[in-house]
Each structure stands twice: as C-alpha cells, then as structure tokens.
Amino acid sequence: MELKADQFTVRGKLIENAPLAPYTWFRVGGPADLFFIPADEDDLSDFLKQLPEDVPVTTLGVGSNIIIRDGGVEGVVIRLAGGYWGQIEQMNATTLFARSGSLDLSVARFAAKSGIAGLSFLSGIPGSIGGAMRTNAGCYGKELKDVLNQVEVIDRKGEKHVFQGELVDYGYPKVGFSYRHTDFPTDLIVTGALLSGDDVGDPETLKAEIEAHQARRAETQPIKDKTSGSTFANPDPPGTPDQRSAWKLIDAAGCRGLRVGGAQVSEKHCNFLINTGDARASDLEALGELVRARVLETSGVELRWEVRRIGRY
Ligand SMILES: Cc1cc2nc3c(=O)[nH]c(=O)nc-3n(C[C@H](O)[C@H](O)[C@H](O)COP(=O)(O)OP(=O)(O)OC[C@H]3O[C@@H](n4cnc5c(N)ncnc54)[C@H](O)[C@@H]3O)c2cc1C
C-alpha cells in the first residue's frame, strides 16, 4: 500500500520517502517509505491509531547500533530523539525519569549533577535510552537491566502501558534480558524509563568517573569514525571463565584492516566496522559476513551480529 503523509493528522514531522542515512552513525542506507518524528507521546499515540494495522513500524533511536540496508525500510520509521524526547527529570535521591530519546551520556551527566551514583557507566554508550532498553546496552560491568526500574511504552495500536520487569499483564511474554539482548517485543515503542542508581554520590567524583570513561573510550575505540560500535557480541558473556572476546578472534583470523568496497575492519578496534567514506550498507554487511566466515574457519566460533540490520537489500 502506498503511504501518503497527507493521509494523517499529526503535529510532528511526517515525510514521504525520507533518506535515513543521516540518522545513523554509519551514514548508509536507503529511505523510509514514511518517516515520522512525533511531537510528543500523544502525537505518537494518535498517529499509531490512524495507521492501518498491516503497515510495518520500525523505531529508531540515534542509530548507533544499526545498519539500514540500501533498499530502505518498508512502512513507517519513527525516530524518537532530541527536543521533547530528550527530557530528563529527577524523581528522588537515587531515581530519575528519562524520555526514550535522551542520550545515555546526557543521562549519566544528569545523574552525576544530581548526585545519583551508579549510572556513570551509561556515559560509555553513545545511544539513546530507548535503544539501550531494546538492546540491554552495557559497559564497565553494568547493563541497562541492572538500573531499570520501570518502562513506559506505546503499543502498535497506540495504547500506552507502564510495566515493571515483566510484560505478562499485557499479554506479552516475559522480557528476557541477556547479554546485549532482550526479548522485548518489537511492536512496543519505549517512550520513557525510570532508572535507579545504587546510592547518593558526590557530583564532582561522579563527573570525574564519567570523564575517565570518556578518555578510555577515545583511546581504544574509533569513536570519531562512521561506525556502530561492536559489530559482533562476545561469544561468552562477561564473567564467564576463560571468556573469549570477539575482537581477539577477529584479530587471530587476520581480519584487522580488511576491506570490502568502502567498508573496513577498524585498525584501532577490530570488532568495529567503519564506513571509510563511500561505503554502501551492502559493503558493510558483506564485510561482516566475510569476517564471520574467517573466524569460523580459524577458530570454529560462529559470531553473532550485535548490530541490527534492517530494511530491503
Ligand atoms: C562508538 C560506539 C561505541 C559503542 N559502545 C557500546 C557499548 O559499550 N555497549 C553497548 O551496549 N553498546 C555500544 N554501542 C552500541 C549502541 O550505542 C547501543 O546499542 C545503543 O543502546 C543503541 O541505541 P540507539 O539509540 O542508537 O539505538 P538504534 O541504533 O537507533 O536502534 C537499536 C535498536 O533499538 C531499537 N530501538 C531504538 N529506540 C527504541 C525505542 N524507543 N523503542 C523501542 N525500540 C527502540 C531499534 O528498533 C533497534 O532495534 C556503541 C556504539 C558506537 C557507535
């Protein structure tokens, strides 16, 4: 079915055939049939109520964990970032509320300023809270599930729900959180989350913690490149004895610096793929598959894509 923007009454931005590459860190990929940036939660809910049930919906945060394929994305792509979607509010001494488009770094900084300890790890993740919830993002020994108190969502029919821990009340299966993964239903859009730290802390100490995380990142990761972070999940979750790292397996397979078209395995951190300037999504995906094949051949390990790949080839 052809989707036309003037079929819908909205207050936010609704654009037909909108290029998505500028909204992802990789800067690759084709357009969305229809692209929507809702003005606020009610706007999102009203839009979904008007949208025919058979139209696929994809949610985007800040695009730091995604490859949009060259053929673009069918249906509607909804982007929750910036403005209203970036609001953060302190609820009590150790808890804050963040709308889904808040950057993880902004949440970490807000927590530090408010004296909420235990959320600084978020400063290492360049995505949004919605994306972090979907991917159970984490670093420095902590992941989103450890600080998640309550989640607000809107379902495909435009209905709002709030849940704590489980979604059983709404007829969905229990959400399983595992290493860099959740079974969070894809038809639910996260609109906000209550996050709790573990204690009150000194703002200056927390600020220093964040600065240390940032410095470490800049030293070890190609954060200024067009990338999407770790391409593959480590085969063994953190804490496993003799844990194997994806980057070590990739390095051992001789893939550091490997290229396909404009895509390259980063020389700095070989679990990162980068767009050197003119890569297409197909180059990145082909390079990823080549790396997987070489790692399988040299170590017998089948790497799992951590980066989401969506859309038409
Ligand atoms: C340099 C770099 C370093 C990184 N380091 C880390 C790291 O240390 N740890 C880590 O975990 N990740 C890391 N990442 C990956 C990435 O930042 C995280 O996965 C992040 O949580 C993704 O958030 P996003 O807003 O960019 O999501 P997107 O990339 O926009 O989307 C990711 C997934 O989340 C879904 N999604 C997004 N928003 C919502 C929403 N509101 N409701 C429902 N679903 C939604 C999307 O549909 C998609 O499936 C890194 C990335 C980069 C570029």
PDB file of C-alpha atoms and ligand atoms in Angstrom, residues 23-26 57-67 78-81 85 100-104 121 124-140 142-143 152-153 179-180 184-192 217 221-230 272 306-310, ligand 1:
ATOM      1  CA  TYR A  23      20.060   9.441  11.133  1.00  0.00           C
ATOM      2  CA  THR A  24      22.539   6.608  11.619  1.00  0.00           C
ATOM      3  CA  TRP A  25      26.156   6.579  12.785  1.00  0.00           C
ATOM      4  CA  PHE A  26      27.198   4.540   9.732  1.00  0.00           C
ATOM      5  CA  VAL A  57       6.587   0.120  12.049  1.00  0.00           C
ATOM      6  CA  THR A  58      10.293   0.445  12.925  1.00  0.00           C
ATOM      7  CA  THR A  59      11.593   2.579  15.784  1.00  0.00           C
ATOM      8  CA  LEU A  60      14.908   4.374  15.609  1.00  0.00           C
ATOM      9  CA  GLY A  61      16.831   5.984  18.453  1.00  0.00           C
ATOM     10  CA  VAL A  62      20.033   7.749  17.413  1.00  0.00           C
ATOM     11  CA  GLY A  63      21.068   4.965  15.041  1.00  0.00           C
ATOM     12  CA  SER A  64      24.292   3.940  16.794  1.00  0.00           C
ATOM     13  CA  ASN A  65      23.602   0.202  16.596  1.00  0.00           C
ATOM     14  CA  ILE A  66      22.035  -0.239  13.205  1.00  0.00           C
ATOM     15  CA  ILE A  67      22.735  -0.837   9.515  1.00  0.00           C
ATOM     16  CA  ILE A  78       9.610   6.501  13.793  1.00  0.00           C
ATOM     17  CA  ARG A  79      12.529   8.437  15.240  1.00  0.00           C
ATOM     18  CA  LEU A  80      12.484   9.360  18.911  1.00  0.00           C
ATOM     19  CA  ALA A  81      15.384  11.729  19.521  1.00  0.00           C
ATOM     20  CA  TRP A  85      12.207  13.066  23.570  1.00  0.00           C
ATOM     21  CA  SER A 100      13.434   7.412  25.369  1.00  0.00           C
ATOM     22  CA  GLY A 101      15.341   9.817  23.149  1.00  0.00           C
ATOM     23  CA  SER A 102      17.628  11.012  25.956  1.00  0.00           C
ATOM     24  CA  LEU A 103      21.237  10.239  25.155  1.00  0.00           C
ATOM     25  CA  ASP A 104      22.817   7.765  27.548  1.00  0.00           C
ATOM     26  CA  PHE A 121      28.552   3.554  33.022  1.00  0.00           C
ATOM     27  CA  GLY A 124      30.232   4.839  27.595  1.00  0.00           C
ATOM     28  CA  ILE A 125      27.251   4.087  25.354  1.00  0.00           C
ATOM     29  CA  PRO A 126      26.568   6.565  22.555  1.00  0.00           C
ATOM     30  CA  GLY A 127      22.909   5.621  22.021  1.00  0.00           C
ATOM     31  CA  SER A 128      19.545   6.641  23.473  1.00  0.00           C
ATOM     32  CA  ILE A 129      17.668   5.196  26.443  1.00  0.00           C
ATOM     33  CA  GLY A 130      15.099   3.587  24.076  1.00  0.00           C
ATOM     34  CA  GLY A 131      17.893   1.872  22.148  1.00  0.00           C
ATOM     35  CA  ALA A 132      19.622   0.856  25.377  1.00  0.00           C
ATOM     36  CA  MET A 133      16.401  -0.709  26.657  1.00  0.00           C
ATOM     37  CA  ARG A 134      15.907  -2.657  23.414  1.00  0.00           C
ATOM     38  CA  THR A 135      19.499  -3.909  23.278  1.00  0.00           C
ATOM     39  CA  ASN A 136      20.195  -4.222  27.026  1.00  0.00           C
ATOM     40  CA  ALA A 137      23.183  -1.989  26.403  1.00  0.00           C
ATOM     41  CA  GLY A 138      26.017  -2.047  28.871  1.00  0.00           C
ATOM     42  CA  CYS A 139      29.677  -1.491  29.633  1.00  0.00           C
ATOM     43  CA  TYR A 140      32.130  -1.447  32.541  1.00  0.00           C
ATOM     44  CA  LYS A 142      26.857  -2.985  34.210  1.00  0.00           C
ATOM     45  CA  GLU A 143      23.947  -3.212  31.795  1.00  0.00           C
ATOM     46  CA  GLU A 152       6.720   3.302  29.629  1.00  0.00           C
ATOM     47  CA  VAL A 153       5.700   2.028  26.207  1.00  0.00           C
ATOM     48  CA  TYR A 179      23.994 -10.161  27.254  1.00  0.00           C
ATOM     49  CA  ARG A 180      23.344  -7.298  24.734  1.00  0.00           C
ATOM     50  CA  PHE A 184      11.406  -7.129  24.266  1.00  0.00           C
ATOM     51  CA  PRO A 185       8.520  -7.314  21.760  1.00  0.00           C
ATOM     52  CA  THR A 186       9.403  -5.369  18.598  1.00  0.00           C
ATOM     53  CA  ASP A 187       5.889  -3.899  18.322  1.00  0.00           C
ATOM     54  CA  LEU A 188       6.336  -1.955  21.576  1.00  0.00           C
ATOM     55  CA  ILE A 189       7.827   1.519  21.406  1.00  0.00           C
ATOM     56  CA  VAL A 190       9.676   2.637  24.526  1.00  0.00           C
ATOM     57  CA  THR A 191       8.736   6.218  25.397  1.00  0.00           C
ATOM     58  CA  GLY A 192      10.475   6.591  28.756  1.00  0.00           C
ATOM     59  CA  ARG A 217      36.859   5.222  25.037  1.00  0.00           C
ATOM     60  CA  GLN A 221      37.754   2.961  20.051  1.00  0.00           C
ATOM     61  CA  PRO A 222      37.389   4.740  16.693  1.00  0.00           C
ATOM     62  CA  ILE A 223      34.636   6.978  18.127  1.00  0.00           C
ATOM     63  CA  LYS A 224      35.176   9.725  15.537  1.00  0.00           C
ATOM     64  CA  ASP A 225      34.574   7.321  12.627  1.00  0.00           C
ATOM     65  CA  LYS A 226      31.300   6.318  10.998  1.00  0.00           C
ATOM     66  CA  THR A 227      30.748   3.119  12.954  1.00  0.00           C
ATOM     67  CA  SER A 228      28.199   1.391  15.142  1.00  0.00           C
ATOM     68  CA  GLY A 229      30.299   0.064  17.981  1.00  0.00           C
ATOM     69  CA  SER A 230      30.882  -3.644  18.490  1.00  0.00           C
ATOM     70  CA  PHE A 272      34.321  -2.247  14.859  1.00  0.00           C
ATOM     71  CA  GLU A 306      25.249  -7.443  17.640  1.00  0.00           C
ATOM     72  CA  VAL A 307      24.495  -4.633  15.184  1.00  0.00           C
ATOM     73  CA  ARG A 308      20.889  -4.671  13.966  1.00  0.00           C
ATOM     74  CA  ARG A 309      20.455  -4.907  10.185  1.00  0.00           C
ATOM     75  CA  ILE A 310      17.108  -3.838   8.833  1.00  0.00           C
TER      76      ILE A 310
HETATM   77  C1  LIG B   1      31.421   4.112  19.151  1.00  0.00           C
HETATM   78  C2  LIG B   1      30.340   3.195  19.696  1.00  0.00           C
HETATM   79  C3  LIG B   1      30.542   2.540  20.895  1.00  0.00           C
HETATM   80  C4  LIG B   1      29.537   1.704  21.430  1.00  0.00           C
HETATM   81  N1  LIG B   1      29.755   1.087  22.626  1.00  0.00           N
HETATM   82  C5  LIG B   1      28.773   0.333  23.173  1.00  0.00           C
HETATM   83  C6  LIG B   1      28.932  -0.289  24.462  1.00  0.00           C
HETATM   84  O1  LIG B   1      29.961  -0.154  25.126  1.00  0.00           O
HETATM   85  N2  LIG B   1      27.916  -1.041  24.941  1.00  0.00           N
HETATM   86  C7  LIG B   1      26.763  -1.226  24.255  1.00  0.00           C
HETATM   87  O2  LIG B   1      25.861  -1.904  24.753  1.00  0.00           O
HETATM   88  N3  LIG B   1      26.569  -0.650  23.047  1.00  0.00           N
HETATM   89  C8  LIG B   1      27.538   0.116  22.492  1.00  0.00           C
HETATM   90  N4  LIG B   1      27.341   0.693  21.262  1.00  0.00           N
HETATM   91  C9  LIG B   1      26.116   0.396  20.508  1.00  0.00           C
HETATM   92  C10 LIG B   1      24.935   1.356  20.752  1.00  0.00           C
HETATM   93  O3  LIG B   1      25.357   2.620  21.198  1.00  0.00           O
HETATM   94  C11 LIG B   1      23.913   0.782  21.734  1.00  0.00           C
HETATM   95  O4  LIG B   1      23.422  -0.452  21.284  1.00  0.00           O
HETATM   96  C12 LIG B   1      22.731   1.738  21.960  1.00  0.00           C
HETATM   97  O5  LIG B   1      21.961   1.278  23.047  1.00  0.00           O
HETATM   98  C13 LIG B   1      21.808   1.882  20.757  1.00  0.00           C
HETATM   99  O6  LIG B   1      20.945   2.967  20.981  1.00  0.00           O
HETATM  100  P1  LIG B   1      20.377   3.822  19.747  1.00  0.00           P
HETATM  101  O7  LIG B   1      19.504   4.878  20.282  1.00  0.00           O
HETATM  102  O8  LIG B   1      21.488   4.273  18.890  1.00  0.00           O
HETATM  103  O9  LIG B   1      19.519   2.709  19.011  1.00  0.00           O
HETATM  104  P2  LIG B   1      19.336   2.481  17.449  1.00  0.00           P
HETATM  105  O10 LIG B   1      20.647   2.112  16.835  1.00  0.00           O
HETATM  106  O11 LIG B   1      18.607   3.620  16.858  1.00  0.00           O
HETATM  107  O12 LIG B   1      18.399   1.197  17.478  1.00  0.00           O
HETATM  108  C14 LIG B   1      18.899  -0.025  18.035  1.00  0.00           C
HETATM  109  C15 LIG B   1      17.722  -0.973  18.272  1.00  0.00           C
HETATM  110  O13 LIG B   1      16.874  -0.428  19.288  1.00  0.00           O
HETATM  111  C16 LIG B   1      15.534  -0.253  18.806  1.00  0.00           C
HETATM  112  N5  LIG B   1      15.017   0.978  19.406  1.00  0.00           N
HETATM  113  C17 LIG B   1      15.592   2.218  19.413  1.00  0.00           C
HETATM  114  N6  LIG B   1      14.818   3.084  20.097  1.00  0.00           N
HETATM  115  C18 LIG B   1      13.737   2.390  20.518  1.00  0.00           C
HETATM  116  C19 LIG B   1      12.556   2.741  21.262  1.00  0.00           C
HETATM  117  N7  LIG B   1      12.340   3.982  21.710  1.00  0.00           N
HETATM  118  N8  LIG B   1      11.630   1.771  21.492  1.00  0.00           N
HETATM  119  C20 LIG B   1      11.822   0.507  21.042  1.00  0.00           C
HETATM  120  N9  LIG B   1      12.911   0.112  20.332  1.00  0.00           N
HETATM  121  C21 LIG B   1      13.854   1.051  20.081  1.00  0.00           C
HETATM  122  C22 LIG B   1      15.681  -0.171  17.290  1.00  0.00           C
HETATM  123  O14 LIG B   1      14.489  -0.556  16.637  1.00  0.00           O
HETATM  124  C23 LIG B   1      16.822  -1.144  17.049  1.00  0.00           C
HETATM  125  O15 LIG B   1      16.363  -2.480  17.056  1.00  0.00           O
HETATM  126  C24 LIG B   1      28.331   1.530  20.715  1.00  0.00           C
HETATM  127  C25 LIG B   1      28.131   2.223  19.501  1.00  0.00           C
HETATM  128  C26 LIG B   1      29.127   3.051  18.989  1.00  0.00           C
HETATM  129  C27 LIG B   1      28.874   3.791  17.716  1.00  0.00           C
END
